[in-house]
């Protein structure tokens, strides 16, 4: 159910601003203030004394996309969303290079990102876009309230040996990859360890942080919404260009289990081509792709809604009936059955593909989960359509609250 803290604020703008300022004053994180606010002052001063050599510039330009891919293909699409399987060498490569982007460990990053997807645009969303551009960009790091952020299941990550290893040795890895390695290469290659440290190291990492932050802020603020307008994520070409394809954010939030963000061949999504190339080299496998019919359905639904307003779709009662007692008996016998709005669904084939993890489905097996599906998690029209494909029966009308359910995009 929707909690009080998730309801839209009805106070005046002045009161909201006062409350926000009080929040900032009480929750200052000095580490992030040092990294995000104070450090750029010293970086700008250092550029006045250290010349930006041509070789160092080329080295910096090379490291930018490599580091970004470690976040987009590794932290995000591999570990946060499990959109494909990666071989052990690829996982170690992505974990090591990703540590050098100074975005904390895989476990830390994915915990917050999964919470963002599960509680999008609510106060339990760590970088809630409805609190404003600044807050979703970096205010949530400068003035964090982790005790209010929604809990998620990351048990799968805690069983991943690469994730555990990187989390344990994150600090030395981050220092070595982000600063020492770029500086060492510049020193050995063209005798410019200072330029390598400043430009290929510190400045590159700092800009990389803000490029990633733009996915949380600008891609929730500017752009179109061709796949769903229930939440704030949008398609933003600029963000896609500077983040190796993460700017197709509206598609990603509607279809988070797809390894692609830019679904069309012409979309600027280097990350999907990197993952596809890894598959060709047998470094990656089981790439998850949403069927074209599901993507087209989402687009057509949005077009119909924009032309005629929200539609209500009624699922016909053409499936076999099942008593509540039979439903409970089969669930106890081991079948992955869930009841939602009077319909019975067999989720066994979908359980491990569920964006929120299999544990969330296991919690509602053999139960009536209408409020969980429609109110607690606010599933998209795509999720509702996908759910309909797994329906196996209708609960006997005498035990069902609803004969049909609504597919809306509100």
GROMACS .gro file of N, CA, C and O in nm, residues 95-145:
model
  204
   95UNK      N    1   3.449  -0.514  -1.289
   95UNK     CA    2   3.455  -0.478  -1.147
   95UNK      C    3   3.577  -0.391  -1.118
   95UNK      O    4   3.568  -0.293  -1.043
   96UNK      N    5   3.691  -0.426  -1.176
   96UNK     CA    6   3.815  -0.351  -1.151
   96UNK      C    7   3.809  -0.213  -1.213
   96UNK      O    8   3.838  -0.112  -1.148
   97UNK      N    9   3.771  -0.207  -1.341
   97UNK     CA   10   3.763  -0.077  -1.408
   97UNK      C   11   3.652   0.008  -1.348
   97UNK      O   12   3.666   0.130  -1.332
   98UNK      N   13   3.541  -0.055  -1.311
   98UNK     CA   14   3.431   0.019  -1.250
   98UNK      C   15   3.469   0.082  -1.117
   98UNK      O   16   3.424   0.192  -1.084
   99UNK      N   17   3.554   0.014  -1.040
   99UNK     CA   18   3.601   0.071  -0.914
   99UNK      C   19   3.674   0.202  -0.938
   99UNK      O   20   3.668   0.294  -0.855
  100UNK      N   21   3.742   0.212  -1.053
  100UNK     CA   22   3.816   0.333  -1.084
  100UNK      C   23   3.731   0.451  -1.122
  100UNK      O   24   3.784   0.562  -1.141
  101UNK      N   25   3.600   0.434  -1.132
  101UNK     CA   26   3.511   0.546  -1.162
  101UNK      C   27   3.463   0.616  -1.037
  101UNK      O   28   3.385   0.710  -1.042
  102UNK      N   29   3.507   0.569  -0.921
  102UNK     CA   30   3.479   0.633  -0.793
  102UNK      C   31   3.329   0.645  -0.763
  102UNK      O   32   3.284   0.744  -0.705
  103UNK      N   33   3.252   0.544  -0.801
  103UNK     CA   34   3.108   0.544  -0.773
  103UNK      C   35   3.074   0.441  -0.666
  103UNK      O   36   2.963   0.390  -0.660
  104UNK      N   37   3.169   0.414  -0.580
  104UNK     CA   38   3.158   0.317  -0.472
  104UNK      C   39   3.147   0.176  -0.528
  104UNK      O   40   3.155   0.154  -0.648
  105UNK      N   41   3.129   0.080  -0.442
  105UNK     CA   42   3.134  -0.060  -0.483
  105UNK      C   43   3.009  -0.102  -0.559
  105UNK      O   44   2.906  -0.034  -0.557
  106UNK      N   45   3.019  -0.216  -0.625
  106UNK     CA   46   2.904  -0.272  -0.697
  106UNK      C   47   2.786  -0.292  -0.602
  106UNK      O   48   2.672  -0.258  -0.634
  107UNK      N   49   2.814  -0.348  -0.485
  107UNK     CA   50   2.707  -0.377  -0.388
  107UNK      C   51   2.638  -0.249  -0.345
  107UNK      O   52   2.515  -0.243  -0.339
  108UNK      N   53   2.714  -0.146  -0.314
  108UNK     CA   54   2.657  -0.016  -0.273
  108UNK      C   55   2.576   0.044  -0.387
  108UNK      O   56   2.461   0.087  -0.368
  109UNK      N   57   2.632   0.046  -0.507
  109UNK     CA   58   2.570   0.109  -0.623
  109UNK      C   59   2.439   0.039  -0.659
  109UNK      O   60   2.336   0.104  -0.679
  110UNK      N   61   2.443  -0.093  -0.666
  110UNK     CA   62   2.325  -0.169  -0.708
  110UNK      C   63   2.214  -0.165  -0.604
  110UNK      O   64   2.095  -0.169  -0.639
  111UNK      N   65   2.250  -0.159  -0.478
  111UNK     CA   66   2.148  -0.150  -0.373
  111UNK      C   67   2.065  -0.025  -0.392
  111UNK      O   68   1.941  -0.029  -0.388
  112UNK      N   69   2.131   0.088  -0.415
  112UNK     CA   70   2.058   0.213  -0.433
  112UNK      C   71   1.983   0.216  -0.566
  112UNK      O   72   1.872   0.270  -0.574
  113UNK      N   73   2.043   0.157  -0.669
  113UNK     CA   74   1.976   0.161  -0.799
  113UNK      C   75   1.852   0.071  -0.801
  113UNK      O   76   1.749   0.107  -0.860
  114UNK      N   77   1.859  -0.043  -0.739
  114UNK     CA   78   1.741  -0.129  -0.732
  114UNK      C   79   1.631  -0.062  -0.650
  114UNK      O   80   1.512  -0.075  -0.681
  115UNK      N   81   1.670   0.009  -0.546
  115UNK     CA   82   1.573   0.083  -0.467
  115UNK      C   83   1.508   0.193  -0.551
  115UNK      O   84   1.388   0.219  -0.541
  116UNK      N   85   1.588   0.257  -0.637
  116UNK     CA   86   1.536   0.361  -0.726
  116UNK      C   87   1.430   0.303  -0.819
  116UNK      O   88   1.325   0.366  -0.841
  117UNK      N   89   1.452   0.184  -0.873
  117UNK     CA   90   1.354   0.124  -0.963
  117UNK      C   91   1.231   0.075  -0.889
  117UNK      O   92   1.119   0.088  -0.939
  118UNK      N   93   1.251   0.022  -0.771
  118UNK     CA   94   1.136  -0.033  -0.698
  118UNK      C   95   1.046   0.077  -0.643
  118UNK      O   96   0.924   0.062  -0.636
  119UNK      N   97   1.104   0.191  -0.605
  119UNK     CA   98   1.028   0.298  -0.542
  119UNK      C   99   1.037   0.428  -0.622
  119UNK      O  100   1.040   0.537  -0.566
  120UNK      N  101   1.040   0.420  -0.754
  120UNK     CA  102   1.059   0.536  -0.840
  120UNK      C  103   0.965   0.650  -0.806
  120UNK      O  104   0.844   0.631  -0.790
  121UNK      N  105   1.023   0.769  -0.792
  121UNK     CA  106   0.949   0.894  -0.772
  121UNK      C  107   0.876   0.902  -0.638
  121UNK      O  108   0.780   0.978  -0.624
  122UNK      N  109   0.917   0.824  -0.540
  122UNK     CA  110   0.862   0.836  -0.406
  122UNK      C  111   0.974   0.874  -0.310
  122UNK      O  112   1.092   0.875  -0.348
  123UNK      N  113   0.941   0.903  -0.188
  123UNK     CA  114   1.042   0.940  -0.089
  123UNK      C  115   1.131   0.823  -0.049
  123UNK      O  116   1.232   0.841   0.018
  124UNK      N  117   1.093   0.701  -0.089
  124UNK     CA  118   1.178   0.584  -0.065
  124UNK      C  119   1.277   0.561  -0.179
  124UNK      O  120   1.362   0.475  -0.172
  125UNK      N  121   1.264   0.641  -0.284
  125UNK     CA  122   1.358   0.640  -0.396
  125UNK      C  123   1.480   0.724  -0.356
  125UNK      O  124   1.467   0.843  -0.329
  126UNK      N  125   1.600   0.665  -0.350
  126UNK     CA  126   1.718   0.742  -0.306
  126UNK      C  127   1.739   0.871  -0.382
  126UNK      O  128   1.773   0.973  -0.324
  127UNK      N  129   1.722   0.868  -0.516
  127UNK     CA  130   1.737   0.991  -0.593
  127UNK      C  131   1.604   1.029  -0.659
  127UNK      O  132   1.593   1.039  -0.780
  128UNK      N  133   1.508   1.052  -0.573
  128UNK     CA  134   1.372   1.087  -0.612
  128UNK      C  135   1.369   1.214  -0.698
  128UNK      O  136   1.397   1.325  -0.651
  129UNK      N  137   1.333   1.199  -0.825
  129UNK     CA  138   1.333   1.312  -0.918
  129UNK      C  139   1.228   1.416  -0.883
  129UNK      O  140   1.241   1.534  -0.920
  130UNK      N  141   1.124   1.377  -0.812
  130UNK     CA  142   1.019   1.473  -0.777
  130UNK      C  143   1.063   1.572  -0.669
  130UNK      O  144   0.991   1.667  -0.640
  131UNK      N  145   1.180   1.551  -0.611
  131UNK     CA  146   1.233   1.647  -0.514
  131UNK      C  147   1.317   1.754  -0.581
  131UNK      O  148   1.376   1.839  -0.514
  132UNK      N  149   1.324   1.751  -0.714
  132UNK     CA  150   1.393   1.856  -0.786
  132UNK      C  151   1.520   1.808  -0.855
  132UNK      O  152   1.575   1.702  -0.822
  133UNK      N  153   1.564   1.887  -0.952
  133UNK     CA  154   1.680   1.852  -1.033
  133UNK      C  155   1.805   1.837  -0.948
  133UNK      O  156   1.880   1.740  -0.962
  134UNK      N  157   1.831   1.933  -0.859
  134UNK     CA  158   1.953   1.931  -0.778
  134UNK      C  159   1.957   1.808  -0.688
  134UNK      O  160   2.060   1.741  -0.678
  135UNK      N  161   1.846   1.777  -0.624
  135UNK     CA  162   1.844   1.663  -0.532
  135UNK      C  163   1.871   1.533  -0.606
  135UNK      O  164   1.952   1.451  -0.560
  136UNK      N  165   1.805   1.511  -0.720
  136UNK     CA  166   1.825   1.385  -0.792
  136UNK      C  167   1.962   1.379  -0.857
  136UNK      O  168   2.013   1.270  -0.884
  137UNK      N  169   2.024   1.495  -0.883
  137UNK     CA  170   2.156   1.496  -0.945
  137UNK      C  171   2.264   1.459  -0.843
  137UNK      O  172   2.338   1.363  -0.863
  138UNK      N  173   2.272   1.534  -0.734
  138UNK     CA  174   2.372   1.499  -0.633
  138UNK      C  175   2.332   1.537  -0.491
  138UNK      O  176   2.404   1.506  -0.397
  139UNK      N  177   2.216   1.600  -0.475
  139UNK     CA  178   2.171   1.636  -0.341
  139UNK      C  179   2.149   1.516  -0.252
  139UNK      O  180   2.172   1.522  -0.131
  140UNK      N  181   2.109   1.405  -0.312
  140UNK     CA  182   2.085   1.283  -0.233
  140UNK      C  183   2.215   1.227  -0.175
  140UNK      O  184   2.212   1.155  -0.075
  141UNK      N  185   2.330   1.260  -0.238
  141UNK     CA  186   2.459   1.218  -0.185
  141UNK      C  187   2.515   1.318  -0.084
  141UNK      O  188   2.575   1.279   0.016
  142UNK      N  189   2.493   1.446  -0.110
  142UNK     CA  190   2.544   1.549  -0.019
  142UNK      C  191   2.465   1.552   0.112
  142UNK      O  192   2.521   1.581   0.218
  143UNK      N  193   2.336   1.521   0.103
  143UNK     CA  194   2.248   1.528   0.221
  143UNK      C  195   2.163   1.401   0.229
  143UNK      O  196   2.041   1.405   0.214
  144UNK      N  197   2.225   1.286   0.250
  144UNK     CA  198   2.154   1.158   0.242
  144UNK      C  199   2.069   1.128   0.365
  144UNK      O  200   2.099   1.172   0.476
  145UNK      N  201   1.964   1.049   0.344
  145UNK     CA  202   1.882   0.995   0.453
  145UNK      C  203   1.857   0.847   0.425
  145UNK      O  204   1.746   0.806   0.392
   0.00000   0.00000   0.00000
